[in-house]
PDB file of C-alpha atoms in Angstrom:
ATOM      1  CA  ASP A   1      10.154  -2.144  -7.343  1.00 66.00           C
ATOM      2  CA  THR A   2       6.393  -1.668  -7.816  1.00 71.00           C
ATOM      3  CA  ALA A   3       4.227  -3.510  -5.522  1.00 92.00           C
ATOM      4  CA  VAL A   4       1.046  -3.680  -7.516  1.00 96.00           C
ATOM      5  CA  SER A   5       1.352  -3.159 -11.248  1.00 96.00           C
ATOM      6  CA  GLN A   6      -1.255  -2.816 -13.833  1.00 96.00           C
ATOM      7  CA  THR A   7      -0.927  -2.762 -17.586  1.00 96.00           C
ATOM      8  CA  PRO A   8      -1.938  -0.782 -19.611  1.00 97.00           C
ATOM      9  CA  LYS A   9      -2.089   2.521 -17.829  1.00 96.00           C
ATOM     10  CA  TYR A  10      -4.371   3.957 -20.459  1.00 97.00           C
ATOM     11  CA  LEU A  11      -6.769   2.083 -22.833  1.00 97.00           C
ATOM     12  CA  VAL A  12      -8.806   3.662 -25.601  1.00 97.00           C
ATOM     13  CA  THR A  13     -11.124   1.444 -27.688  1.00 97.00           C
ATOM     14  CA  GLN A  14     -14.246   1.326 -29.469  1.00 97.00           C
ATOM     15  CA  MET A  15     -17.635   0.039 -28.432  1.00 97.00           C
ATOM     16  CA  GLY A  16     -18.215  -3.678 -28.903  1.00 97.00           C
ATOM     17  CA  ASN A  17     -14.572  -4.498 -28.612  1.00 97.00           C
ATOM     18  CA  ASP A  18     -12.979  -6.986 -26.109  1.00 97.00           C
ATOM     19  CA  LYS A  19     -10.110  -5.954 -23.873  1.00 97.00           C
ATOM     20  CA  SER A  20      -8.098  -7.152 -20.943  1.00 97.00           C
ATOM     21  CA  ILE A  21      -6.340  -5.368 -18.154  1.00 98.00           C
ATOM     22  CA  LYS A  22      -3.622  -7.168 -16.209  1.00 97.00           C
ATOM     23  CA  CYS A  23      -2.552  -6.823 -12.754  1.00 97.00           C
ATOM     24  CA  GLU A  24       0.432  -8.355 -10.720  1.00 97.00           C
ATOM     25  CA  GLN A  25       1.562  -8.051  -7.095  1.00 97.00           C
ATOM     26  CA  ASN A  26       4.958  -8.905  -5.708  1.00 96.00           C
ATOM     27  CA  LEU A  27       3.929  -8.544  -2.063  1.00 94.00           C
ATOM     28  CA  GLY A  28       3.101 -12.142  -1.612  1.00 93.00           C
ATOM     29  CA  HIS A  29      -0.513 -11.320  -0.722  1.00 92.00           C
ATOM     30  CA  ASP A  30      -3.158 -13.846  -1.097  1.00 88.00           C
ATOM     31  CA  THR A  31      -6.150 -11.604  -1.735  1.00 90.00           C
ATOM     32  CA  MET A  32      -6.538  -9.427  -4.778  1.00 92.00           C
ATOM     33  CA  TYR A  33      -9.299  -7.126  -5.875  1.00 92.00           C
ATOM     34  CA  TRP A  34     -10.589  -5.046  -8.855  1.00 94.00           C
ATOM     35  CA  TYR A  35     -12.224  -1.695  -8.152  1.00 94.00           C
ATOM     36  CA  LYS A  36     -13.865   0.741 -10.496  1.00 94.00           C
ATOM     37  CA  GLN A  37     -13.812   4.496 -10.032  1.00 93.00           C
ATOM     38  CA  ASP A  38     -16.651   5.864 -11.741  1.00 86.00           C
ATOM     39  CA  SER A  39     -17.326   9.537 -12.970  1.00 81.00           C
ATOM     40  CA  LYS A  40     -18.341  10.531  -9.571  1.00 78.00           C
ATOM     41  CA  LYS A  41     -15.048   9.432  -8.234  1.00 81.00           C
ATOM     42  CA  PHE A  42     -16.506   6.751  -6.000  1.00 86.00           C
ATOM     43  CA  LEU A  43     -14.351   3.581  -5.718  1.00 91.00           C
ATOM     44  CA  LYS A  44     -16.508   0.439  -6.006  1.00 90.00           C
ATOM     45  CA  ILE A  45     -15.541  -3.140  -5.485  1.00 89.00           C
ATOM     46  CA  MET A  46     -16.042  -5.367  -8.525  1.00 90.00           C
ATOM     47  CA  PHE A  47     -14.319  -8.618  -7.665  1.00 87.00           C
ATOM     48  CA  SER A  48     -12.287 -10.189  -4.984  1.00 87.00           C
ATOM     49  CA  TYR A  49     -10.004 -13.284  -5.218  1.00 86.00           C
ATOM     50  CA  ASN A  50      -8.569 -15.202  -2.401  1.00 84.00           C
ATOM     51  CA  ASN A  51      -5.994 -17.756  -3.278  1.00 77.00           C
ATOM     52  CA  LYS A  52      -7.332 -17.793  -6.874  1.00 75.00           C
ATOM     53  CA  GLU A  53     -10.895 -18.479  -5.774  1.00 78.00           C
ATOM     54  CA  LEU A  54     -13.502 -15.738  -6.430  1.00 79.00           C
ATOM     55  CA  ILE A  55     -14.846 -14.588  -3.027  1.00 75.00           C
ATOM     56  CA  ILE A  56     -16.867 -11.435  -4.087  1.00 72.00           C
ATOM     57  CA  ASN A  57     -18.770 -10.724  -7.231  1.00 71.00           C
ATOM     58  CA  GLU A  58     -20.672  -7.592  -6.894  1.00 73.00           C
ATOM     59  CA  THR A  59     -23.440  -6.560  -9.254  1.00 75.00           C
ATOM     60  CA  VAL A  60     -21.145  -6.337 -12.304  1.00 86.00           C
ATOM     61  CA  PRO A  61     -22.296  -7.269 -15.962  1.00 89.00           C
ATOM     62  CA  ASN A  62     -21.439 -10.864 -17.074  1.00 90.00           C
ATOM     63  CA  ARG A  63     -19.282  -8.958 -19.747  1.00 94.00           C
ATOM     64  CA  PHE A  64     -16.707  -8.671 -17.064  1.00 93.00           C
ATOM     65  CA  SER A  65     -14.758 -11.595 -16.138  1.00 91.00           C
ATOM     66  CA  PRO A  66     -11.785 -11.972 -13.789  1.00 91.00           C
ATOM     67  CA  LYS A  67      -9.185 -14.397 -14.314  1.00 91.00           C
ATOM     68  CA  SER A  68      -6.633 -15.316 -11.678  1.00 90.00           C
ATOM     69  CA  PRO A  69      -3.897 -17.703 -13.067  1.00 90.00           C
ATOM     70  CA  ASP A  70      -1.978 -17.544  -9.793  1.00 90.00           C
ATOM     71  CA  LYS A  71      -1.870 -15.907  -6.480  1.00 89.00           C
ATOM     72  CA  ALA A  72       0.126 -13.046  -7.726  1.00 94.00           C
ATOM     73  CA  HIS A  73      -2.104 -12.147 -10.793  1.00 94.00           C
ATOM     74  CA  LEU A  74      -5.558 -11.165 -11.323  1.00 94.00           C
ATOM     75  CA  ASN A  75      -6.538 -10.026 -14.880  1.00 95.00           C
ATOM     76  CA  LEU A  76      -9.827  -8.467 -15.908  1.00 96.00           C
ATOM     77  CA  HIS A  77     -11.325  -9.282 -19.302  1.00 96.00           C
ATOM     78  CA  ILE A  78     -14.230  -7.175 -20.608  1.00 96.00           C
ATOM     79  CA  ASN A  79     -16.469  -8.264 -23.547  1.00 96.00           C
ATOM     80  CA  SER A  80     -18.458  -6.221 -25.831  1.00 97.00           C
ATOM     81  CA  LEU A  81     -17.356  -2.849 -24.300  1.00 97.00           C
ATOM     82  CA  GLU A  82     -19.955  -0.107 -23.743  1.00 96.00           C
ATOM     83  CA  LEU A  83     -19.781   3.632 -23.380  1.00 95.00           C
ATOM     84  CA  GLY A  84     -20.670   3.227 -19.766  1.00 93.00           C
ATOM     85  CA  ASP A  85     -17.566   1.074 -19.126  1.00 95.00           C
ATOM     86  CA  SER A  86     -15.308   4.154 -19.273  1.00 95.00           C
ATOM     87  CA  ALA A  87     -13.908   4.536 -16.033  1.00 95.00           C
ATOM     88  CA  VAL A  88     -10.496   4.009 -14.066  1.00 96.00           C
ATOM     89  CA  TYR A  89     -10.102   0.361 -12.928  1.00 97.00           C
ATOM     90  CA  PHE A  90      -7.835  -0.143 -10.083  1.00 97.00           C
ATOM     91  CA  CYS A  91      -6.300  -3.336  -8.955  1.00 97.00           C
ATOM     92  CA  ALA A  92      -5.297  -4.014  -5.274  1.00 95.00           C
ATOM     93  CA  SER A  93      -4.022  -6.624  -2.958  1.00 94.00           C
ATOM     94  CA  SER A  94      -3.768  -7.383   0.642  1.00 91.00           C
ATOM     95  CA  GLN A  95      -2.898 -10.326   3.103  1.00 88.00           C
ATOM     96  CA  ASP A  96      -5.851 -12.059   4.278  1.00 79.00           C
ATOM     97  CA  SER A  97      -5.210 -11.997   7.904  1.00 76.00           C
ATOM     98  CA  GLY A  98      -7.773 -10.412  10.196  1.00 74.00           C
ATOM     99  CA  LEU A  99      -7.849  -6.758  10.035  1.00 74.00           C
ATOM    100  CA  ALA A 100      -4.808  -6.349   7.775  1.00 76.00           C
ATOM    101  CA  THR A 101      -7.199  -7.623   4.997  1.00 78.00           C
ATOM    102  CA  TYR A 102      -8.388  -3.935   4.800  1.00 85.00           C
ATOM    103  CA  GLU A 103      -4.971  -2.467   4.341  1.00 89.00           C
ATOM    104  CA  GLN A 104      -5.020  -2.864   0.772  1.00 92.00           C
ATOM    105  CA  TYR A 105      -2.099  -1.834  -1.762  1.00 94.00           C
ATOM    106  CA  PHE A 106      -3.480  -0.345  -4.879  1.00 96.00           C
ATOM    107  CA  GLY A 107      -2.038  -0.307  -8.391  1.00 96.00           C
ATOM    108  CA  PRO A 108      -1.683   2.990 -10.278  1.00 96.00           C
ATOM    109  CA  GLY A 109      -5.013   2.311 -12.247  1.00 96.00           C
ATOM    110  CA  THR A 110      -6.016   1.770 -15.822  1.00 97.00           C
ATOM    111  CA  ARG A 111      -7.974   4.661 -17.489  1.00 96.00           C
ATOM    112  CA  LEU A 112     -10.473   2.926 -19.960  1.00 97.00           C
ATOM    113  CA  THR A 113     -12.121   5.079 -22.567  1.00 96.00           C
ATOM    114  CA  VAL A 114     -14.764   3.654 -24.759  1.00 97.00           C
ATOM    115  CA  THR A 115     -15.509   5.574 -27.763  1.00 96.00           C
TER     116      THR A 115
ATOM    117  CA  ASP B   1     -27.254   4.268  -1.435  1.00 68.00           C
ATOM    118  CA  GLN B   2     -24.212   5.781  -0.109  1.00 80.00           C
ATOM    119  CA  GLN B   3     -23.049   4.106   3.051  1.00 88.00           C
ATOM    120  CA  VAL B   4     -19.949   6.213   3.395  1.00 92.00           C
ATOM    121  CA  LYS B   5     -20.109   9.977   2.943  1.00 94.00           C
ATOM    122  CA  GLN B   6     -17.658  12.640   2.705  1.00 95.00           C
ATOM    123  CA  ASN B   7     -19.691  15.818   2.384  1.00 92.00           C
ATOM    124  CA  SER B   8     -16.842  18.145   1.776  1.00 95.00           C
ATOM    125  CA  PRO B   9     -15.589  17.842  -1.775  1.00 94.00           C
ATOM    126  CA  SER B  10     -12.650  20.129  -1.133  1.00 97.00           C
ATOM    127  CA  LEU B  11     -10.766  21.746   1.651  1.00 97.00           C
ATOM    128  CA  SER B  12      -8.062  24.557   1.570  1.00 98.00           C
ATOM    129  CA  VAL B  13      -5.669  25.203   4.526  1.00 98.00           C
ATOM    130  CA  GLN B  14      -2.603  27.170   4.998  1.00 98.00           C
ATOM    131  CA  GLU B  15       0.706  25.460   5.501  1.00 97.00           C
ATOM    132  CA  GLY B  16       1.353  24.870   9.235  1.00 97.00           C
ATOM    133  CA  ARG B  17      -2.389  24.790  10.189  1.00 98.00           C
ATOM    134  CA  ILE B  18      -4.557  22.050  11.084  1.00 98.00           C
ATOM    135  CA  SER B  19      -6.501  19.981   8.451  1.00 98.00           C
ATOM    136  CA  ILE B  20      -9.656  18.231   9.455  1.00 98.00           C
ATOM    137  CA  LEU B  21     -11.323  15.930   7.106  1.00 98.00           C
ATOM    138  CA  ASN B  22     -14.697  14.268   7.929  1.00 98.00           C
ATOM    139  CA  CYS B  23     -16.571  11.137   7.197  1.00 97.00           C
ATOM    140  CA  ASP B  24     -19.898   9.529   8.109  1.00 97.00           C
ATOM    141  CA  TYR B  25     -21.182   6.260   7.606  1.00 94.00           C
ATOM    142  CA  THR B  26     -24.458   4.393   8.088  1.00 92.00           C
ATOM    143  CA  ASN B  27     -23.908   0.788   8.865  1.00 86.00           C
ATOM    144  CA  SER B  28     -23.044  -0.131  12.381  1.00 84.00           C
ATOM    145  CA  MET B  29     -21.631  -3.550  11.132  1.00 82.00           C
ATOM    146  CA  PHE B  30     -18.401  -1.856   9.951  1.00 85.00           C
ATOM    147  CA  ASP B  31     -15.711  -2.253  12.493  1.00 85.00           C
ATOM    148  CA  TYR B  32     -12.559  -1.139  10.616  1.00 91.00           C
ATOM    149  CA  PHE B  33     -12.049   2.526   9.378  1.00 94.00           C
ATOM    150  CA  LEU B  34      -9.249   3.703   7.142  1.00 95.00           C
ATOM    151  CA  TRP B  35      -8.135   6.636   5.400  1.00 97.00           C
ATOM    152  CA  TYR B  36      -6.384   6.477   1.972  1.00 97.00           C
ATOM    153  CA  LYS B  37      -4.601   9.419   0.228  1.00 97.00           C
ATOM    154  CA  LYS B  38      -4.452   9.684  -3.609  1.00 96.00           C
ATOM    155  CA  TYR B  39      -2.251  11.721  -5.761  1.00 95.00           C
ATOM    156  CA  PRO B  40      -3.341  12.300  -9.415  1.00 91.00           C
ATOM    157  CA  ALA B  41      -2.552   9.413 -11.892  1.00 89.00           C
ATOM    158  CA  GLU B  42      -1.719   7.124  -9.018  1.00 92.00           C
ATOM    159  CA  GLY B  43      -3.560   4.542  -6.879  1.00 94.00           C
ATOM    160  CA  PRO B  44      -4.819   5.120  -3.363  1.00 95.00           C
ATOM    161  CA  THR B  45      -2.092   4.665  -0.688  1.00 95.00           C
ATOM    162  CA  PHE B  46      -3.104   3.526   2.732  1.00 94.00           C
ATOM    163  CA  LEU B  47      -2.513   6.190   5.377  1.00 96.00           C
ATOM    164  CA  ILE B  48      -3.818   5.393   8.760  1.00 96.00           C
ATOM    165  CA  SER B  49      -6.640   3.066  10.315  1.00 94.00           C
ATOM    166  CA  ILE B  50      -8.679   2.616  13.445  1.00 95.00           C
ATOM    167  CA  SER B  51     -10.530  -0.311  14.692  1.00 91.00           C
ATOM    168  CA  SER B  52     -13.978   0.072  16.289  1.00 91.00           C
ATOM    169  CA  ILE B  53     -12.621  -0.802  19.863  1.00 92.00           C
ATOM    170  CA  LYS B  54     -10.779   2.527  19.799  1.00 94.00           C
ATOM    171  CA  ASP B  55     -11.720   5.968  19.487  1.00 96.00           C
ATOM    172  CA  LYS B  56      -8.251   7.435  18.547  1.00 97.00           C
ATOM    173  CA  ASN B  57      -5.195   6.471  16.665  1.00 97.00           C
ATOM    174  CA  GLU B  58      -2.127   8.657  16.105  1.00 97.00           C
ATOM    175  CA  ASP B  59       0.702   8.302  13.600  1.00 96.00           C
ATOM    176  CA  GLY B  60       3.112  11.197  13.484  1.00 97.00           C
ATOM    177  CA  ARG B  61       1.194  14.177  12.096  1.00 98.00           C
ATOM    178  CA  PHE B  62      -1.959  12.157  11.527  1.00 98.00           C
ATOM    179  CA  THR B  63      -4.706  11.248  13.772  1.00 98.00           C
ATOM    180  CA  VAL B  64      -7.957   9.464  13.270  1.00 98.00           C
ATOM    181  CA  PHE B  65     -10.857  10.020  15.558  1.00 98.00           C
ATOM    182  CA  LEU B  66     -13.873   7.505  15.693  1.00 97.00           C
ATOM    183  CA  ASN B  67     -17.167   8.466  17.234  1.00 96.00           C
ATOM    184  CA  LYS B  68     -19.173   5.180  17.023  1.00 94.00           C
ATOM    185  CA  SER B  69     -22.383   6.600  18.483  1.00 94.00           C
ATOM    186  CA  ALA B  70     -22.384   9.314  15.763  1.00 96.00           C
ATOM    187  CA  LYS B  71     -21.007   7.026  13.226  1.00 95.00           C
ATOM    188  CA  HIS B  72     -18.490   9.589  12.396  1.00 97.00           C
ATOM    189  CA  LEU B  73     -14.746   9.509  11.490  1.00 96.00           C
ATOM    190  CA  SER B  74     -12.388  12.263  11.177  1.00 98.00           C
ATOM    191  CA  LEU B  75      -8.641  12.661  10.146  1.00 98.00           C
ATOM    192  CA  HIS B  76      -6.676  15.412  11.543  1.00 98.00           C
ATOM    193  CA  ILE B  77      -3.345  16.572   9.996  1.00 98.00           C
ATOM    194  CA  VAL B  78      -1.025  18.666  12.126  1.00 97.00           C
ATOM    195  CA  PRO B  79       0.903  20.690  10.874  1.00 98.00           C
ATOM    196  CA  SER B  80      -0.293  20.558   7.288  1.00 98.00           C
ATOM    197  CA  GLN B  81       2.389  20.573   4.710  1.00 97.00           C
ATOM    198  CA  PRO B  82       2.121  21.375   0.885  1.00 97.00           C
ATOM    199  CA  GLY B  83       2.860  17.738   0.215  1.00 96.00           C
ATOM    200  CA  ASP B  84      -0.255  16.724   2.050  1.00 97.00           C
ATOM    201  CA  SER B  85      -2.198  18.039  -1.085  1.00 98.00           C
ATOM    202  CA  ALA B  86      -4.023  15.321  -2.383  1.00 97.00           C
ATOM    203  CA  VAL B  87      -7.363  13.600  -2.455  1.00 97.00           C
ATOM    204  CA  TYR B  88      -8.227  11.754   0.722  1.00 98.00           C
ATOM    205  CA  PHE B  89     -10.763   8.866   0.865  1.00 97.00           C
ATOM    206  CA  CYS B  90     -12.606   7.520   3.917  1.00 96.00           C
ATOM    207  CA  ALA B  91     -12.966   3.765   3.656  1.00 94.00           C
ATOM    208  CA  VAL B  92     -14.620   1.171   5.848  1.00 92.00           C
ATOM    209  CA  GLY B  93     -14.714  -2.612   6.174  1.00 86.00           C
ATOM    210  CA  GLY B  94     -16.623  -4.980   8.412  1.00 75.00           C
ATOM    211  CA  MET B  95     -15.607  -8.634   9.097  1.00 59.00           C
ATOM    212  CA  ASP B  96     -19.114  -9.396  10.224  1.00 54.00           C
ATOM    213  CA  THR B  97     -20.312  -8.584   6.701  1.00 53.00           C
ATOM    214  CA  GLY B  98     -18.152 -11.572   5.290  1.00 57.00           C
ATOM    215  CA  ARG B  99     -16.811  -9.236   2.721  1.00 62.00           C
ATOM    216  CA  ARG B 100     -13.178  -8.458   2.498  1.00 69.00           C
ATOM    217  CA  ALA B 101     -13.639  -5.378   0.253  1.00 79.00           C
ATOM    218  CA  LEU B 102     -13.760  -1.713   1.428  1.00 87.00           C
ATOM    219  CA  THR B 103     -16.536   0.632   1.007  1.00 89.00           C
ATOM    220  CA  PHE B 104     -15.223   4.192   0.098  1.00 92.00           C
ATOM    221  CA  GLY B 105     -16.441   7.647   0.326  1.00 93.00           C
ATOM    222  CA  SER B 106     -16.217  10.016  -2.643  1.00 93.00           C
ATOM    223  CA  GLY B 107     -13.096  11.915  -1.442  1.00 95.00           C
ATOM    224  CA  THR B 108     -12.084  15.356  -0.125  1.00 97.00           C
ATOM    225  CA  ARG B 109      -9.453  17.150  -2.051  1.00 97.00           C
ATOM    226  CA  LEU B 110      -7.154  18.881   0.289  1.00 98.00           C
ATOM    227  CA  GLN B 111      -5.126  21.723  -0.899  1.00 98.00           C
ATOM    228  CA  VAL B 112      -2.410  23.092   1.427  1.00 98.00           C
ATOM    229  CA  GLN B 113      -1.257  26.612   0.543  1.00 96.00           C
ATOM    230  CA  PRO B 114       2.350  27.646   1.114  1.00 93.00           C
TER     231      PRO B 114
END
C-alpha cells in the first residue's frame, strides 16, 4: 500500500505545453507539499497546503499552480513549459502537529523532461 | 544562498566500519533537524531527527549529533552495511520561521563496500 503516490513517474513533453502531475496520500495527513529537485540535486520547497489551503508559495513562476481538491490530493499544473522546468518533482505529506510536521513522507518523484 | 551545506558529496566506507556524514547550517532559527535517506528512483525516506533541546538522538545503528554553537549536525552509522548505500540528505525546519517546509542540503552519497 503506497503511502504517497505520484503520477506519472516520467513525463517528457515539448516546450510550451501544459501538463499536470497528480499526488495522493493515504496517510490521513493534513499538510501536503511540492518540492523540486534541480540539476544540482537540491530539494526546494515550492508549495505547501494545509487542509486544502495554501500556506507556502515560494518564488515559483505563476505558470505553476497547485490544486488541492481535498486533503488527500495535491496536484501540480504547469502552463507553458520551459526547458528550465526539467527536474524531478516530489510530493510529500505530513501531520500538522508540532515537530511531527517536519517528518514528511515523500512520493517516488516525477521526472519531467522538457524538450 | 545555501542555508544548509553538506560539503562532502560522497563518502566510501568498508562494511562494519563507522560512517560519519556531516551537515552545517547558517540560520539559528532552525530548531528541528532531520536526516533523510534516498535510493535511486525513490523519494527521500525519513531516517532520524533531533530537536534543538537535545544534542544526541540514537535509533539502533543510527545516531544524530547536534552542536548548536557550531551550527553543525552529524549522522553516525555503526556498523555500516551495504544496504546503507544511498544518498543522505540533511534537512532542517524551524517553527519560528512560520514555515512548515524543510530546507535540504545537497546530499552525500554513501557507498558501503562489502
